[in-house]
Coordinates of C-alpha atoms in Angstrom, one line a residue:
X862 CA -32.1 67.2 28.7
X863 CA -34.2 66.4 31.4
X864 CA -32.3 66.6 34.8
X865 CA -33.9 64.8 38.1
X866 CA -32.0 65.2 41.8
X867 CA -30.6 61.7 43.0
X868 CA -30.3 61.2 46.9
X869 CA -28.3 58.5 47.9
X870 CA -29.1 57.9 52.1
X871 CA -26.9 55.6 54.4
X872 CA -26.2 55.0 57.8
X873 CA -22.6 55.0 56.8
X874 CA -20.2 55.7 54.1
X875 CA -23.0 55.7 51.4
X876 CA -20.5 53.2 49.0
X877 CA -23.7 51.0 48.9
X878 CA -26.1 53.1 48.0
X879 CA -24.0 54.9 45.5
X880 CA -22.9 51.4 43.6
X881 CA -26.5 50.1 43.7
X882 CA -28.3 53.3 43.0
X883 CA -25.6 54.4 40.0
X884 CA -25.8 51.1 38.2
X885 CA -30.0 51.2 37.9
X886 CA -30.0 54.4 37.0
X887 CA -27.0 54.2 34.5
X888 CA -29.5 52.6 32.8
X889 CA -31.4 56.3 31.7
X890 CA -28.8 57.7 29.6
X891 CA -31.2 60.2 27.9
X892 CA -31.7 61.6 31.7
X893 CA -29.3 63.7 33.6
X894 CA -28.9 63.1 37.1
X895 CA -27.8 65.8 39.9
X896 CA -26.5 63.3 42.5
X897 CA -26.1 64.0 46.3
X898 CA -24.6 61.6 48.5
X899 CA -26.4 62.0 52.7
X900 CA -24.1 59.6 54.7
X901 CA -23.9 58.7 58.5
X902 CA -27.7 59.6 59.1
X903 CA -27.8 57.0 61.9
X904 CA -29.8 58.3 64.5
X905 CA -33.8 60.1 63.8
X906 CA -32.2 63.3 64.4
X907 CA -30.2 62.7 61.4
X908 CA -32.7 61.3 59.6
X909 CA -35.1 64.2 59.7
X910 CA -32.2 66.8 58.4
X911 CA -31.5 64.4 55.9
X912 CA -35.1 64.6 54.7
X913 CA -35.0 68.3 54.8
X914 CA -32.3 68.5 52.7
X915 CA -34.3 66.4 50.3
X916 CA -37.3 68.3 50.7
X917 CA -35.1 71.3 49.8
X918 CA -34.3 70.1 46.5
X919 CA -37.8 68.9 45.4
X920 CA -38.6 72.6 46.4
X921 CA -35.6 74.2 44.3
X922 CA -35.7 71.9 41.1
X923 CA -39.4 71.8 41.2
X924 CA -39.7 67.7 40.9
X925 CA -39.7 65.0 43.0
X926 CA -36.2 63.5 44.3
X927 CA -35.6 60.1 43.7
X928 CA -34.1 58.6 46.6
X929 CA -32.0 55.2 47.2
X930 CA -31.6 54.2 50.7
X931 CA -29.8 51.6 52.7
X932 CA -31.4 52.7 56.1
X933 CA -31.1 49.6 58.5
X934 CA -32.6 51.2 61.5
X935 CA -36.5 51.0 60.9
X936 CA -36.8 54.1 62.9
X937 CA -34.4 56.1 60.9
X938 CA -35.7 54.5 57.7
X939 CA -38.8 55.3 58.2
X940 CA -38.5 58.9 59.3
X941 CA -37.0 59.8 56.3
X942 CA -39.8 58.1 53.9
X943 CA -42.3 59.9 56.1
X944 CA -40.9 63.5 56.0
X945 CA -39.6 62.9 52.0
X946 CA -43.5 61.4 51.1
X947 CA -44.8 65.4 51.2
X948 CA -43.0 65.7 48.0
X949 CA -43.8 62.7 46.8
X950 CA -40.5 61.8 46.4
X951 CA -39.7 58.1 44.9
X952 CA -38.4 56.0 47.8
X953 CA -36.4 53.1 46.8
X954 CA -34.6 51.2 50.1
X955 CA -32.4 48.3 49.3
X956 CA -32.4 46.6 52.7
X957 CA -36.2 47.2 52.9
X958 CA -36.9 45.1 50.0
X959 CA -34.6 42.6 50.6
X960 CA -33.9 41.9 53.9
X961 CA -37.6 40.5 54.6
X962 CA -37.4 38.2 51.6
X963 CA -34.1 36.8 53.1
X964 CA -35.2 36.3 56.4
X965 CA -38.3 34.1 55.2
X966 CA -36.1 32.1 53.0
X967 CA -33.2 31.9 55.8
X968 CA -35.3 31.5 58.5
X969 CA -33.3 33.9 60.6
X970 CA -33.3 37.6 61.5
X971 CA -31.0 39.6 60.2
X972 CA -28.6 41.7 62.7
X973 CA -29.7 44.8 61.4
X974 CA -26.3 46.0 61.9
X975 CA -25.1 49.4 60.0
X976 CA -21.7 49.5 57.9
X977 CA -21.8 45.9 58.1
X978 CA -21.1 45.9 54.2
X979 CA -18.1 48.1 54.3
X980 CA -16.5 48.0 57.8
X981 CA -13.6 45.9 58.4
X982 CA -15.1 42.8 59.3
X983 CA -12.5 40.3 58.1
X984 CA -8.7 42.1 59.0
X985 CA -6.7 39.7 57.4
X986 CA -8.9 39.9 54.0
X987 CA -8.1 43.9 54.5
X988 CA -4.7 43.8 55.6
X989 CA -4.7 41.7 52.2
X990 CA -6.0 44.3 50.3
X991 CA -3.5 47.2 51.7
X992 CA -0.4 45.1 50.7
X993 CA -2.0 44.8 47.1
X994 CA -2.2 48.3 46.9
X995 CA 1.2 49.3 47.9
X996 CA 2.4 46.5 45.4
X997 CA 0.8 48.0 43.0
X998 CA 2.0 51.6 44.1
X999 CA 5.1 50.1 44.0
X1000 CA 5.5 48.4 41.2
X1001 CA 4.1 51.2 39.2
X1002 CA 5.1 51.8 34.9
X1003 CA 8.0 49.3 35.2
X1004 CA 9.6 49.7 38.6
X1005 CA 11.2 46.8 40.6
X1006 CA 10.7 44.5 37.8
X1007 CA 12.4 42.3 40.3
X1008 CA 9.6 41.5 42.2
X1009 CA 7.1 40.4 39.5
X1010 CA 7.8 36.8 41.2
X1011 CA 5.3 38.0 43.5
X1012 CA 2.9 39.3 41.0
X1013 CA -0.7 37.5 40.2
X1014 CA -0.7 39.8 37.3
X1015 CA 1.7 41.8 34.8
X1016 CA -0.5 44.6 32.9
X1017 CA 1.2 46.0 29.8
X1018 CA 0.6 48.1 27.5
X1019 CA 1.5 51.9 25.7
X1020 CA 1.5 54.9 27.5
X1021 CA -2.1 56.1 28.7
X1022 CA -3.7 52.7 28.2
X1023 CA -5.2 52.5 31.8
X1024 CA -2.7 50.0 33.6
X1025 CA -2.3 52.3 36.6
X1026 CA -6.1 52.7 37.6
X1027 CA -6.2 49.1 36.7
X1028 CA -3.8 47.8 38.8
X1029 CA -4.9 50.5 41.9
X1030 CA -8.8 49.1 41.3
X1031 CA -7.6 45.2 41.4
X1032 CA -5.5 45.6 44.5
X1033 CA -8.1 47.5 46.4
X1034 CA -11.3 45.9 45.4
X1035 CA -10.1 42.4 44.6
X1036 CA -6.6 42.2 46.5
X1037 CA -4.6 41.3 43.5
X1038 CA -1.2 41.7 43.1
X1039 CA -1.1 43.4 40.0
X1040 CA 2.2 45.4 38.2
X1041 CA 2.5 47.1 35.1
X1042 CA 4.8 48.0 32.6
X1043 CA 5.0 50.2 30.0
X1044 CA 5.7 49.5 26.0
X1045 CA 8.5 51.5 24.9
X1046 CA 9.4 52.7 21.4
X1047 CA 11.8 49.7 21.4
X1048 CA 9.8 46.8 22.4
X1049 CA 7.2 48.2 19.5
X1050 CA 9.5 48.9 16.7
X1051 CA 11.0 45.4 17.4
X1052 CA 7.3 43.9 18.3
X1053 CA 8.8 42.2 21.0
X1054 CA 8.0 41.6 25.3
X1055 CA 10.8 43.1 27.1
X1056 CA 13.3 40.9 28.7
X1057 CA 12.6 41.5 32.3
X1058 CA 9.1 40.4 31.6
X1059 CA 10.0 37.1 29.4
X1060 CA 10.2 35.1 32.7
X1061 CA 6.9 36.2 34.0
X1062 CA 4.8 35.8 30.0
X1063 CA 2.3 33.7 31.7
X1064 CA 1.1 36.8 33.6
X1065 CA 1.2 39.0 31.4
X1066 CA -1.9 40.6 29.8
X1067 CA -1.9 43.6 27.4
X1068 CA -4.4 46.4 27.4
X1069 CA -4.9 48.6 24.4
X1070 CA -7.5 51.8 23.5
X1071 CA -8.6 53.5 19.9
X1072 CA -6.2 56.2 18.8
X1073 CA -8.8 59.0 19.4
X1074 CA -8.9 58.7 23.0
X1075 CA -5.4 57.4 23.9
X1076 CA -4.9 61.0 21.2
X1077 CA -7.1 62.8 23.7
X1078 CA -5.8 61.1 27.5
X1079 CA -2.4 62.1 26.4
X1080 CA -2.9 65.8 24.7
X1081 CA -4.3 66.4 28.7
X1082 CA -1.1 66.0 29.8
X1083 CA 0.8 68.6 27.9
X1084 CA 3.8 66.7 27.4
X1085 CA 4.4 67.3 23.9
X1086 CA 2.8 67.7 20.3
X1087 CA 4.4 64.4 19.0
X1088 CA 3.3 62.1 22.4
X1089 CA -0.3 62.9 21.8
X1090 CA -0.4 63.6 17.4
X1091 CA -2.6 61.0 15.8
X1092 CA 0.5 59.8 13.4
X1093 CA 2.3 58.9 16.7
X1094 CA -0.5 57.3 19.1
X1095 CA -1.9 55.2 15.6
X1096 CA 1.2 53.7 15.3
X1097 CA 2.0 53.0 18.9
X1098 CA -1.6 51.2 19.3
X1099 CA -1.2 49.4 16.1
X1100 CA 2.1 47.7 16.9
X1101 CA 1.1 47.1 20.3
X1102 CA -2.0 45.2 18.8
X1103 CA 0.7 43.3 16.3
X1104 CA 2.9 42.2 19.0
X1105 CA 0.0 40.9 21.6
X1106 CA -1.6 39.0 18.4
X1107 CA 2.0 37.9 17.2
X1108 CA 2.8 36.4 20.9
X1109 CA -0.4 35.0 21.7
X1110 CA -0.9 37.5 24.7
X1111 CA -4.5 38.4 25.6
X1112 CA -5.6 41.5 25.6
X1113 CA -8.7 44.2 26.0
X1114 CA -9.9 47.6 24.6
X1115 CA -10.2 49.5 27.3
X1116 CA -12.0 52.4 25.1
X1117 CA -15.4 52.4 26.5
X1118 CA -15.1 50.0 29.7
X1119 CA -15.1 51.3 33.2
X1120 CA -12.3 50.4 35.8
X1121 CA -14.9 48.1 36.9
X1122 CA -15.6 46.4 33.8
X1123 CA -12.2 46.2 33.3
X1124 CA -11.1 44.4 36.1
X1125 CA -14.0 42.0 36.4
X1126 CA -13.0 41.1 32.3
X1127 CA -9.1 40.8 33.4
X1128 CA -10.1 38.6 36.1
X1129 CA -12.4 36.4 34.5
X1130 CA -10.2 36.0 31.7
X1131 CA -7.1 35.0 33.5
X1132 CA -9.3 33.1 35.9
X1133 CA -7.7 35.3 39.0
X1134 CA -9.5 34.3 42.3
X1135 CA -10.9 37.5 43.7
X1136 CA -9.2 37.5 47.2
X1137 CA -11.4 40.1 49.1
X1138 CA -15.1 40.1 49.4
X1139 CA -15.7 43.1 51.8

């Protein structure tokens, strides 16, 4: 397999150019990428170790880097483009090629501001986002039941489904207030929602995941042969499956989604509003 080196340059934390830059090249799955993350090159100093480091690797791998920026300062931006150009490198900047279009269309200048994207610019949309995660810390496989009265969302589910991750990637990215609870032998022998949850069944949503994998996630954690044998995890997903169908409860295969995907499918499907933007 064909392996190319990925840059991913930033003025700050890099989060941009990583998101951006991962989902376009996602797109190449016969490639494979050796990805290297350059952050806080914010002054020309910076910029021209940056692009030595760069240079390093065309030198070492022996093809051009492909390189995704979001460089605001024009000076920065374009010392690295010079200095990474001698190895014909591919340059792609984000701001570069959108900014200017926006400008014309907005008729204003941009602020050309760095870590605008991911600083705290709104406090209380952050401070929103921090109390969603230490909900979600705290209200973790079934603890404090209690205080679902607070929760947008309920994520249920076997053991190993992805409700945790879930639940951490809503309340950071999207402040929601989501718990989760897990299915028990009880509640799947008897194909029934547990009676702390009945109150809360409009916020509930169920998550399930092919045998294989759930077989595979669980074996990892070395608990025991019967947790992770396929006899156990096939009938544990199948009744799960049962009792969401049975009580009308909506649910996903998490199986080959990303947190991502499955948090933007949750929330479109429950029609959540996404508290945060930053």
């Amino acid at each position: 397999m064909t392996q190319r080196t990925v840059f991913f340059v930033s003025d700050h934390s890099g989060v941009t150019a990583e998101t951006l830059g991962h989902s376009l090249i996602a797109q190449f799955d016969a490639l494979e990428f050796r990805k290297i993350t350059v952050p806080f090159v914010s002054t020309v100093d910076k910029a021209k170790r940056a692009a030595e480091k760069i240079n390093a690797a065309a030198r070492t791998q022996g093809s051009p880097p492909i390189v995704f920026s979001t460089l605001v300062k024009e000076d920065v931006r374009d010392t690295v483009r010079e200095i990474v150009g001698r190895t014909d490198a591919l340059f792609l900047d984000f701001f570069d090629s959108f900014l200017g279009p926006l400008e014309k269309e907005l008729g204003h200048t941009s602020q050309h501001a760095m870590g605008v994207s991911h600083g705290i610019q709104n406090y209380r949309e952050y401070d929103r986002r921090i109390e969603a995660m230490n909900f979600a810390l705290s209200h973790d496989d079934g603890s404090n039941p209690q205080g679902y009265d607070r929760a947008d969302l309920v994520l249920i589910g076997v053991s190993r489904s992805g409700k945790t991750p879930t639940c951490l990637y809503l309340a950071l990215q999207y402040g929601v207030f989501a718990a989760n609870y897990p299915l028990t032998g009880s509640d799947l022998e008897e194909r029934r929602v547990p009676s702390t949850l009945s109150p809360h069944r409009d916020k509930i949503y169920g998550l399930t995941i092919e045998p294989r994998r759930l077989g595979e996630l669980r074996s990892a954690r070395g608990i025991g042969r019967r947790y992770a044998s396929p006899r156990q995890v096939s009938f544990e997903i199948r009744q799960a499956q049962s009792l969401f169908e049975r009580l009308d409860i909506p649910f996903i295969d998490a199986t080959r989604c990303s947190i991502e995907e499955l948090a933007s499918r949750i929330l479109d499907a429950t029609h959540l509003e996404r508290r945060t933007t930053s």
